[in-house]
C-alpha positions as protocol buffer text, in pm:
chain_id: "A"
residue {
  index: 1
  type: UNK
  ca { x: 12675 y: -1676 z: 10413 }
}
residue {
  index: 2
  type: UNK
  ca { x: 12381 y: -1794 z: 10200 }
}
residue {
  index: 3
  type: UNK
  ca { x: 12167 y: -1508 z: 10329 }
}
residue {
  index: 4
  type: UNK
  ca { x: 12435 y: -1255 z: 10239 }
}
residue {
  index: 5
  type: UNK
  ca { x: 12474 y: -1406 z: 9890 }
}
residue {
  index: 6
  type: UNK
  ca { x: 12098 y: -1392 z: 9835 }
}
residue {
  index: 7
  type: UNK
  ca { x: 12088 y: -1029 z: 9947 }
}
residue {
  index: 8
  type: UNK
  ca { x: 12384 y: -937 z: 9725 }
}
residue {
  index: 9
  type: UNK
  ca { x: 12220 y: -1103 z: 9423 }
}
residue {
  index: 10
  type: UNK
  ca { x: 11894 y: -919 z: 9489 }
}
residue {
  index: 11
  type: UNK
  ca { x: 12074 y: -586 z: 9505 }
}
residue {
  index: 12
  type: UNK
  ca { x: 12241 y: -656 z: 9170 }
}
residue {
  index: 13
  type: UNK
  ca { x: 11904 y: -733 z: 9014 }
}
residue {
  index: 14
  type: UNK
  ca { x: 11752 y: -411 z: 9149 }
}
residue {
  index: 15
  type: UNK
  ca { x: 12049 y: -205 z: 9035 }
}
residue {
  index: 16
  type: UNK
  ca { x: 12019 y: -336 z: 8681 }
}
residue {
  index: 17
  type: UNK
  ca { x: 11648 y: -240 z: 8648 }
}
residue {
  index: 18
  type: UNK
  ca { x: 11630 y: 59 z: 8414 }
}
residue {
  index: 19
  type: UNK
  ca { x: 11349 y: 192 z: 8196 }
}
residue {
  index: 20
  type: UNK
  ca { x: 11346 y: 487 z: 7962 }
}
residue {
  index: 21
  type: UNK
  ca { x: 11038 y: 710 z: 7975 }
}
residue {
  index: 22
  type: UNK
  ca { x: 10977 y: 956 z: 7694 }
}
residue {
  index: 23
  type: UNK
  ca { x: 10831 y: 1285 z: 7811 }
}
residue {
  index: 24
  type: UNK
  ca { x: 10722 y: 1512 z: 7528 }
}
residue {
  index: 25
  type: UNK
  ca { x: 10705 y: 1849 z: 7695 }
}
residue {
  index: 26
  type: UNK
  ca { x: 10651 y: 2018 z: 7356 }
}
residue {
  index: 27
  type: UNK
  ca { x: 10288 y: 1900 z: 7345 }
}
residue {
  index: 28
  type: UNK
  ca { x: 10182 y: 2031 z: 7688 }
}
residue {
  index: 29
  type: UNK
  ca { x: 9937 y: 2318 z: 7662 }
}
residue {
  index: 30
  type: UNK
  ca { x: 10027 y: 2641 z: 7841 }
}
residue {
  index: 31
  type: UNK
  ca { x: 9864 y: 2698 z: 8179 }
}
residue {
  index: 32
  type: UNK
  ca { x: 9793 y: 3015 z: 8371 }
}
residue {
  index: 33
  type: UNK
  ca { x: 10056 y: 3089 z: 8636 }
}
residue {
  index: 34
  type: UNK
  ca { x: 10009 y: 3338 z: 8918 }
}
residue {
  index: 35
  type: UNK
  ca { x: 10328 y: 3466 z: 9074 }
}
residue {
  index: 36
  type: UNK
  ca { x: 10331 y: 3675 z: 9389 }
}
residue {
  index: 37
  type: UNK
  ca { x: 10609 y: 3840 z: 9585 }
}
residue {
  index: 38
  type: UNK
  ca { x: 10573 y: 4021 z: 9916 }
}
residue {
  index: 39
  type: UNK
  ca { x: 10877 y: 4217 z: 10038 }
}
residue {
  index: 40
  type: UNK
  ca { x: 10947 y: 4514 z: 10262 }
}
residue {
  index: 41
  type: UNK
  ca { x: 10927 y: 4730 z: 9951 }
}
residue {
  index: 42
  type: UNK
  ca { x: 10574 y: 4621 z: 9860 }
}
residue {
  index: 43
  type: UNK
  ca { x: 10365 y: 4354 z: 9687 }
}
residue {
  index: 44
  type: UNK
  ca { x: 10403 y: 4233 z: 9328 }
}
residue {
  index: 45
  type: UNK
  ca { x: 10163 y: 3997 z: 9153 }
}
residue {
  index: 46
  type: UNK
  ca { x: 10169 y: 3884 z: 8790 }
}
residue {
  index: 47
  type: UNK
  ca { x: 9948 y: 3653 z: 8584 }
}
residue {
  index: 48
  type: UNK
  ca { x: 10116 y: 3482 z: 8288 }
}
residue {
  index: 49
  type: UNK
  ca { x: 10098 y: 3177 z: 8062 }
}
residue {
  index: 50
  type: UNK
  ca { x: 10356 y: 2905 z: 8116 }
}
residue {
  index: 51
  type: UNK
  ca { x: 10601 y: 2850 z: 7829 }
}
residue {
  index: 52
  type: UNK
  ca { x: 10822 y: 2577 z: 7685 }
}
residue {
  index: 53
  type: UNK
  ca { x: 11169 y: 2527 z: 7833 }
}
residue {
  index: 54
  type: UNK
  ca { x: 11305 y: 2589 z: 7483 }
}
residue {
  index: 55
  type: UNK
  ca { x: 11110 y: 2912 z: 7438 }
}
residue {
  index: 56
  type: UNK
  ca { x: 11358 y: 3200 z: 7459 }
}
residue {
  index: 57
  type: UNK
  ca { x: 11084 y: 3463 z: 7447 }
}
residue {
  index: 58
  type: UNK
  ca { x: 10996 y: 3597 z: 7789 }
}
residue {
  index: 59
  type: UNK
  ca { x: 10635 y: 3527 z: 7878 }
}
residue {
  index: 60
  type: UNK
  ca { x: 10410 y: 3831 z: 7884 }
}
residue {
  index: 61
  type: UNK
  ca { x: 10147 y: 3914 z: 8139 }
}
residue {
  index: 62
  type: UNK
  ca { x: 9790 y: 3833 z: 8042 }
}
residue {
  index: 63
  type: UNK
  ca { x: 9604 y: 4158 z: 7980 }
}
residue {
  index: 64
  type: UNK
  ca { x: 9287 y: 4200 z: 8182 }
}
residue {
  index: 65
  type: UNK
  ca { x: 9352 y: 3891 z: 8396 }
}
residue {
  index: 66
  type: UNK
  ca { x: 9181 y: 3883 z: 8734 }
}
residue {
  index: 67
  type: UNK
  ca { x: 9249 y: 3668 z: 9040 }
}
residue {
  index: 68
  type: UNK
  ca { x: 8999 y: 3497 z: 9268 }
}
residue {
  index: 69
  type: UNK
  ca { x: 9088 y: 3344 z: 9604 }
}
residue {
  index: 70
  type: UNK
  ca { x: 8950 y: 3226 z: 9936 }
}
residue {
  index: 71
  type: UNK
  ca { x: 9049 y: 3400 z: 10260 }
}
residue {
  index: 72
  type: UNK
  ca { x: 8983 y: 3408 z: 10633 }
}
residue {
  index: 73
  type: UNK
  ca { x: 8894 y: 3721 z: 10825 }
}
residue {
  index: 74
  type: UNK
  ca { x: 9235 y: 3714 z: 10992 }
}
residue {
  index: 75
  type: UNK
  ca { x: 9412 y: 3684 z: 10655 }
}
residue {
  index: 76
  type: UNK
  ca { x: 9402 y: 4066 z: 10644 }
}
residue {
  index: 77
  type: UNK
  ca { x: 9529 y: 4113 z: 10999 }
}
residue {
  index: 78
  type: UNK
  ca { x: 9893 y: 4169 z: 10899 }
}
residue {
  index: 79
  type: UNK
  ca { x: 9812 y: 4374 z: 10589 }
}
residue {
  index: 80
  type: UNK
  ca { x: 9767 y: 4748 z: 10561 }
}
residue {
  index: 81
  type: UNK
  ca { x: 9512 y: 4922 z: 10345 }
}
residue {
  index: 82
  type: UNK
  ca { x: 9794 y: 5005 z: 10102 }
}
residue {
  index: 83
  type: UNK
  ca { x: 9890 y: 4635 z: 10085 }
}
residue {
  index: 84
  type: UNK
  ca { x: 9531 y: 4543 z: 10000 }
}
residue {
  index: 85
  type: UNK
  ca { x: 9507 y: 4823 z: 9746 }
}
residue {
  index: 86
  type: UNK
  ca { x: 9821 y: 4685 z: 9578 }
}
residue {
  index: 87
  type: UNK
  ca { x: 9657 y: 4343 z: 9553 }
}
residue {
  index: 88
  type: UNK
  ca { x: 9354 y: 4501 z: 9391 }
}
residue {
  index: 89
  type: UNK
  ca { x: 9574 y: 4686 z: 9141 }
}
residue {
  index: 90
  type: UNK
  ca { x: 9752 y: 4357 z: 9067 }
}
residue {
  index: 91
  type: UNK
  ca { x: 9426 y: 4189 z: 8963 }
}
residue {
  index: 92
  type: UNK
  ca { x: 9263 y: 4054 z: 9279 }
}
residue {
  index: 93
  type: UNK
  ca { x: 8894 y: 4124 z: 9222 }
}
residue {
  index: 94
  type: UNK
  ca { x: 8711 y: 3833 z: 9384 }
}
residue {
  index: 95
  type: UNK
  ca { x: 8789 y: 3729 z: 9742 }
}
residue {
  index: 96
  type: UNK
  ca { x: 8557 y: 3482 z: 9916 }
}
residue {
  index: 97
  type: UNK
  ca { x: 8569 y: 3506 z: 10295 }
}
residue {
  index: 98
  type: UNK
  ca { x: 8415 y: 3245 z: 10524 }
}
residue {
  index: 99
  type: UNK
  ca { x: 8290 y: 3493 z: 10783 }
}
residue {
  index: 100
  type: UNK
  ca { x: 8013 y: 3248 z: 10884 }
}
residue {
  index: 101
  type: UNK
  ca { x: 7869 y: 3461 z: 11165 }
}
residue {
  index: 102
  type: UNK
  ca { x: 7875 y: 3799 z: 11333 }
}
residue {
  index: 103
  type: UNK
  ca { x: 7771 y: 3647 z: 11666 }
}
residue {
  index: 104
  type: UNK
  ca { x: 8061 y: 3637 z: 11913 }
}
residue {
  index: 105
  type: UNK
  ca { x: 7907 y: 3344 z: 12099 }
}
residue {
  index: 106
  type: UNK
  ca { x: 7900 y: 3139 z: 11779 }
}
residue {
  index: 107
  type: UNK
  ca { x: 8249 y: 3245 z: 11668 }
}
residue {
  index: 108
  type: UNK
  ca { x: 8394 y: 3142 z: 12005 }
}
residue {
  index: 109
  type: UNK
  ca { x: 8206 y: 2811 z: 12009 }
}
residue {
  index: 110
  type: UNK
  ca { x: 8342 y: 2702 z: 11670 }
}
residue {
  index: 111
  type: UNK
  ca { x: 8694 y: 2836 z: 11740 }
}
residue {
  index: 112
  type: UNK
  ca { x: 8707 y: 3073 z: 11444 }
}
residue {
  index: 113
  type: UNK
  ca { x: 8991 y: 3268 z: 11603 }
}
residue {
  index: 114
  type: UNK
  ca { x: 8837 y: 3612 z: 11559 }
}
residue {
  index: 115
  type: UNK
  ca { x: 8550 y: 3821 z: 11691 }
}
residue {
  index: 116
  type: UNK
  ca { x: 8269 y: 4026 z: 11540 }
}
residue {
  index: 117
  type: UNK
  ca { x: 8480 y: 4337 z: 11599 }
}
residue {
  index: 118
  type: UNK
  ca { x: 8762 y: 4176 z: 11400 }
}
residue {
  index: 119
  type: UNK
  ca { x: 8522 y: 4114 z: 11110 }
}
residue {
  index: 120
  type: UNK
  ca { x: 8432 y: 4483 z: 11101 }
}
residue {
  index: 121
  type: UNK
  ca { x: 8793 y: 4596 z: 11131 }
}
residue {
  index: 122
  type: UNK
  ca { x: 8951 y: 4362 z: 10877 }
}
residue {
  index: 123
  type: UNK
  ca { x: 8674 y: 4375 z: 10616 }
}
residue {
  index: 124
  type: UNK
  ca { x: 8666 y: 4750 z: 10667 }
}
residue {
  index: 125
  type: UNK
  ca { x: 9022 y: 4759 z: 10536 }
}
residue {
  index: 126
  type: UNK
  ca { x: 8907 y: 4580 z: 10221 }
}
residue {
  index: 127
  type: UNK
  ca { x: 8629 y: 4836 z: 10180 }
}
residue {
  index: 128
  type: UNK
  ca { x: 8873 y: 5124 z: 10224 }
}
residue {
  index: 129
  type: UNK
  ca { x: 9113 y: 4966 z: 9973 }
}
residue {
  index: 130
  type: UNK
  ca { x: 8835 y: 4923 z: 9717 }
}
residue {
  index: 131
  type: UNK
  ca { x: 8904 y: 4549 z: 9697 }
}
residue {
  index: 132
  type: UNK
  ca { x: 8580 y: 4360 z: 9614 }
}
residue {
  index: 133
  type: UNK
  ca { x: 8494 y: 4062 z: 9831 }
}
residue {
  index: 134
  type: UNK
  ca { x: 8216 y: 3812 z: 9896 }
}
residue {
  index: 135
  type: UNK
  ca { x: 8132 y: 3613 z: 10206 }
}
residue {
  index: 136
  type: UNK
  ca { x: 7973 y: 3297 z: 10342 }
}
residue {
  index: 137
  type: UNK
  ca { x: 7716 y: 3289 z: 10623 }
}
residue {
  index: 138
  type: UNK
  ca { x: 7671 y: 2959 z: 10806 }
}
residue {
  index: 139
  type: UNK
  ca { x: 7318 y: 2923 z: 10938 }
}
residue {
  index: 140
  type: UNK
  ca { x: 7213 y: 2680 z: 11209 }
}
residue {
  index: 141
  type: UNK
  ca { x: 7548 y: 2693 z: 11387 }
}
residue {
  index: 142
  type: UNK
  ca { x: 7406 y: 2887 z: 11684 }
}
residue {
  index: 143
  type: UNK
  ca { x: 7191 y: 2592 z: 11785 }
}
residue {
  index: 144
  type: UNK
  ca { x: 6825 y: 2543 z: 11869 }
}
residue {
  index: 145
  type: UNK
  ca { x: 6627 y: 2841 z: 11994 }
}
residue {
  index: 146
  type: UNK
  ca { x: 6868 y: 3108 z: 11869 }
}
residue {
  index: 147
  type: UNK
  ca { x: 6767 y: 3158 z: 11505 }
}
residue {
  index: 148
  type: UNK
  ca { x: 6640 y: 3516 z: 11517 }
}
residue {
  index: 149
  type: UNK
  ca { x: 6890 y: 3625 z: 11785 }
}
residue {
  index: 150
  type: UNK
  ca { x: 7200 y: 3511 z: 11597 }
}
residue {
  index: 151
  type: UNK
  ca { x: 7067 y: 3653 z: 11268 }
}
residue {
  index: 152
  type: UNK
  ca { x: 7015 y: 3994 z: 11433 }
}
residue {
  index: 153
  type: UNK
  ca { x: 7365 y: 3993 z: 11582 }
}
residue {
  index: 154
  type: UNK
  ca { x: 7517 y: 3897 z: 11249 }
}
residue {
  index: 155
  type: UNK
  ca { x: 7319 y: 4160 z: 11060 }
}
residue {
  index: 156
  type: UNK
  ca { x: 7460 y: 4428 z: 11292 }
}
residue {
  index: 157
  type: UNK
  ca { x: 7808 y: 4326 z: 11175 }
}
residue {
  index: 158
  type: UNK
  ca { x: 7726 y: 4288 z: 10805 }
}
residue {
  index: 159
  type: UNK
  ca { x: 7563 y: 4631 z: 10805 }
}
residue {
  index: 160
  type: UNK
  ca { x: 7901 y: 4782 z: 10894 }
}
residue {
  index: 161
  type: UNK
  ca { x: 8086 y: 4623 z: 10600 }
}
residue {
  index: 162
  type: UNK
  ca { x: 8019 y: 4598 z: 10228 }
}
residue {
  index: 163
  type: UNK
  ca { x: 8056 y: 4251 z: 10075 }
}
residue {
  index: 164
  type: UNK
  ca { x: 7904 y: 4232 z: 9727 }
}
residue {
  index: 165
  type: UNK
  ca { x: 7767 y: 3879 z: 9752 }
}
residue {
  index: 166
  type: UNK
  ca { x: 7677 y: 3636 z: 10030 }
}
residue {
  index: 167
  type: UNK
  ca { x: 7624 y: 3261 z: 10022 }
}
residue {
  index: 168
  type: UNK
  ca { x: 7371 y: 3164 z: 10287 }
}
residue {
  index: 169
  type: UNK
  ca { x: 7434 y: 2804 z: 10381 }
}
residue {
  index: 170
  type: UNK
  ca { x: 7347 y: 2591 z: 10684 }
}
residue {
  index: 171
  type: UNK
  ca { x: 7554 y: 2359 z: 10897 }
}
residue {
  index: 172
  type: UNK
  ca { x: 7529 y: 1982 z: 10855 }
}
residue {
  index: 173
  type: UNK
  ca { x: 7663 y: 1804 z: 11162 }
}
residue {
  index: 174
  type: UNK
  ca { x: 7851 y: 1481 z: 11095 }
}
residue {
  index: 175
  type: UNK
  ca { x: 7862 y: 1223 z: 11378 }
}
residue {
  index: 176
  type: UNK
  ca { x: 8245 y: 1205 z: 11378 }
}
residue {
  index: 177
  type: UNK
  ca { x: 8290 y: 1582 z: 11411 }
}
residue {
  index: 178
  type: UNK
  ca { x: 8351 y: 1775 z: 11734 }
}
residue {
  index: 179
  type: UNK
  ca { x: 8005 y: 1925 z: 11706 }
}
residue {
  index: 180
  type: UNK
  ca { x: 7864 y: 1577 z: 11647 }
}
residue {
  index: 181
  type: UNK
  ca { x: 8025 y: 1466 z: 11972 }
}
residue {
  index: 182
  type: UNK
  ca { x: 7862 y: 1761 z: 12150 }
}
residue {
  index: 183
  type: UNK
  ca { x: 7524 y: 1655 z: 12011 }
}
residue {
  index: 184
  type: UNK
  ca { x: 7580 y: 1297 z: 12128 }
}
residue {
  index: 185
  type: UNK
  ca { x: 7665 y: 1417 z: 12479 }
}
residue {
  index: 186
  type: UNK
  ca { x: 7362 y: 1644 z: 12488 }
}
residue {
  index: 187
  type: UNK
  ca { x: 7577 y: 1959 z: 12504 }
}
residue {
  index: 188
  type: UNK
  ca { x: 7447 y: 2104 z: 12176 }
}
residue {
  index: 189
  type: UNK
  ca { x: 7098 y: 2095 z: 12025 }
}
residue {
  index: 190
  type: UNK
  ca { x: 7085 y: 2151 z: 11647 }
}
residue {
  index: 191
  type: UNK
  ca { x: 6838 y: 2392 z: 11493 }
}
residue {
  index: 192
  type: UNK
  ca { x: 6534 y: 2238 z: 11334 }
}
residue {
  index: 193
  type: UNK
  ca { x: 6480 y: 2284 z: 10961 }
}
residue {
  index: 194
  type: UNK
  ca { x: 6202 y: 2532 z: 11032 }
}
residue {
  index: 195
  type: UNK
  ca { x: 6431 y: 2736 z: 11255 }
}
residue {
  index: 196
  type: UNK
  ca { x: 6681 y: 2756 z: 10970 }
}
residue {
  index: 197
  type: UNK
  ca { x: 6411 y: 2908 z: 10749 }
}
residue {
  index: 198
  type: UNK
  ca { x: 6340 y: 3162 z: 11023 }
}
residue {
  index: 199
  type: UNK
  ca { x: 6709 y: 3246 z: 11058 }
}
residue {
  index: 200
  type: UNK
  ca { x: 6735 y: 3320 z: 10686 }
}
residue {
  index: 201
  type: UNK
  ca { x: 6417 y: 3526 z: 10704 }
}
residue {
  index: 202
  type: UNK
  ca { x: 6548 y: 3734 z: 10997 }
}
residue {
  index: 203
  type: UNK
  ca { x: 6883 y: 3793 z: 10826 }
}
residue {
  index: 204
  type: UNK
  ca { x: 6729 y: 3901 z: 10493 }
}
residue {
  index: 205
  type: UNK
  ca { x: 6495 y: 4136 z: 10678 }
}
residue {
  index: 206
  type: UNK
  ca { x: 6780 y: 4302 z: 10869 }
}
residue {
  index: 207
  type: UNK
  ca { x: 7049 y: 4346 z: 10602 }
}
residue {
  index: 208
  type: UNK
  ca { x: 7070 y: 4713 z: 10504 }
}
residue {
  index: 209
  type: UNK
  ca { x: 7354 y: 4748 z: 10253 }
}
residue {
  index: 210
  type: UNK
  ca { x: 7318 y: 4645 z: 9887 }
}
residue {
  index: 211
  type: UNK
  ca { x: 7412 y: 4279 z: 9849 }
}
residue {
  index: 212
  type: UNK
  ca { x: 7317 y: 3966 z: 9654 }
}
residue {
  index: 213
  type: UNK
  ca { x: 7228 y: 3668 z: 9873 }
}
residue {
  index: 214
  type: UNK
  ca { x: 7215 y: 3313 z: 9736 }
}
residue {
  index: 215
  type: UNK
  ca { x: 7093 y: 3000 z: 9918 }
}
residue {
  index: 216
  type: UNK
  ca { x: 7107 y: 2761 z: 9623 }
}
residue {
  index: 217
  type: UNK
  ca { x: 7339 y: 2512 z: 9793 }
}
residue {
  index: 218
  type: UNK
  ca { x: 7303 y: 2142 z: 9870 }
}
residue {
  index: 219
  type: UNK
  ca { x: 7297 y: 2198 z: 10246 }
}
residue {
  index: 220
  type: UNK
  ca { x: 6987 y: 2419 z: 10227 }
}
residue {
  index: 221
  type: UNK
  ca { x: 6626 y: 2307 z: 10224 }
}
residue {
  index: 222
  type: UNK
  ca { x: 6510 y: 2624 z: 10050 }
}
residue {
  index: 223
  type: UNK
  ca { x: 6673 y: 2789 z: 9751 }
}
residue {
  index: 224
  type: UNK
  ca { x: 6654 y: 3147 z: 9633 }
}
residue {
  index: 225
  type: UNK
  ca { x: 6871 y: 3430 z: 9508 }
}
residue {
  index: 226
  type: UNK
  ca { x: 6782 y: 3789 z: 9590 }
}
residue {
  index: 227
  type: UNK
  ca { x: 6935 y: 4128 z: 9522 }
}
residue {
  index: 228
  type: UNK
  ca { x: 6886 y: 4338 z: 9833 }
}
residue {
  index: 229
  type: UNK
  ca { x: 6725 y: 4573 z: 9902 }
}
residue {
  index: 230
  type: UNK
  ca { x: 6534 y: 4561 z: 9570 }
}
residue {
  index: 231
  type: UNK
  ca { x: 6406 y: 4203 z: 9612 }
}
residue {
  index: 232
  type: UNK
  ca { x: 6358 y: 4213 z: 9989 }
}
residue {
  index: 233
  type: UNK
  ca { x: 5978 y: 4229 z: 10009 }
}
residue {
  index: 234
  type: UNK
  ca { x: 5928 y: 3958 z: 9747 }
}
residue {
  index: 235
  type: UNK
  ca { x: 6186 y: 3736 z: 9919 }
}
residue {
  index: 236
  type: UNK
  ca { x: 6033 y: 3787 z: 10264 }
}
residue {
  index: 237
  type: UNK
  ca { x: 5686 y: 3711 z: 10130 }
}
residue {
  index: 238
  type: UNK
  ca { x: 5809 y: 3383 z: 9983 }
}
residue {
  index: 239
  type: UNK
  ca { x: 5983 y: 3290 z: 10308 }
}
residue {
  index: 240
  type: UNK
  ca { x: 5675 y: 3380 z: 10513 }
}
residue {
  index: 241
  type: UNK
  ca { x: 5465 y: 3155 z: 10290 }
}
residue {
  index: 242
  type: UNK
  ca { x: 5712 y: 2867 z: 10327 }
}
residue {
  index: 243
  type: UNK
  ca { x: 5723 y: 2912 z: 10706 }
}
residue {
  index: 244
  type: UNK
  ca { x: 5345 y: 2936 z: 10741 }
}
residue {
  index: 245
  type: UNK
  ca { x: 5293 y: 2617 z: 10540 }
}
residue {
  index: 246
  type: UNK
  ca { x: 5573 y: 2420 z: 10708 }
}
residue {
  index: 247
  type: UNK
  ca { x: 5442 y: 2093 z: 10851 }
}
residue {
  index: 248
  type: UNK
  ca { x: 5570 y: 1822 z: 11082 }
}
residue {
  index: 249
  type: UNK
  ca { x: 5603 y: 1600 z: 10777 }
}
residue {
  index: 250
  type: UNK
  ca { x: 5826 y: 1864 z: 10616 }
}
residue {
  index: 251
  type: UNK
  ca { x: 6043 y: 1870 z: 10927 }
}
residue {
  index: 252
  type: UNK
  ca { x: 6081 y: 1490 z: 10932 }
}
residue {
  index: 253
  type: UNK
  ca { x: 6152 y: 1469 z: 10561 }
}
residue {
  index: 254
  type: UNK
  ca { x: 6407 y: 1749 z: 10552 }
}
residue {
  index: 255
  type: UNK
  ca { x: 6576 y: 1634 z: 10874 }
}
residue {
  index: 256
  type: UNK
  ca { x: 6607 y: 1283 z: 10728 }
}
residue {
  index: 257
  type: UNK
  ca { x: 6759 y: 1428 z: 10412 }
}
residue {
  index: 258
  type: UNK
  ca { x: 7018 y: 1618 z: 10616 }
}
residue {
  index: 259
  type: UNK
  ca { x: 7100 y: 1312 z: 10826 }
}
residue {
  index: 260
  type: UNK
  ca { x: 7175 y: 1116 z: 10508 }
}
residue {
  index: 261
  type: UNK
  ca { x: 7437 y: 1367 z: 10390 }
}
residue {
  index: 262
  type: UNK
  ca { x: 7788 y: 1226 z: 10400 }
}
residue {
  index: 263
  type: UNK
  ca { x: 7966 y: 1510 z: 10225 }
}
residue {
  index: 264
  type: UNK
  ca { x: 7890 y: 1871 z: 10137 }
}
């Protein structure tokens, strides 16, 4: 009985706890809101400013607004060229796609869920729709001894599509990742830092279509930005110089720096 009385008293105390909180929604600044609707009749996208709940005036679209987003290669799989063209007309002008590689062996190893042929097909739809896009290339992921080979395979794919911009980055393997477990078991050998330089060099040399490449990212040991093909020879000369002067001390120092990374 005492336990029940104690419980009943506690419930009364909790039930009587009330606190008023003032929320002044009048002073909240408007934010940009993107609304999208996909139906059997087509795709609609609008960009507007949010408005007060007391504002009776219907919010108007923001003139000249553009939309940027990230995507996967297979994000376009269930979209037609007309669907993608509608997105472009609605304001999508900057899509970043983590392609990462055009090497089927690499794509299968890291479980990307698509092939090099899929990259060509799906990005080809973006090209046909006139929807601008950029991409990310992940160096080092092919493993030791495959720098030039994987760059050549990837270049074959990139030369069939037309991204405007490419981030060249390199993989950093964390011990608690699946790839880290493969390294610990001896099933995967990471590329050396010098090999990563050679992979970038091979890719820059093989890219044929106009594109801006940028390596100025924390995971890279060398940073440059180049507009291809105009800057190709200057970029290759700088990479050749860096490769020719690369020492064992450089390898130890840069490998130690990568091993100390805990986030990217």
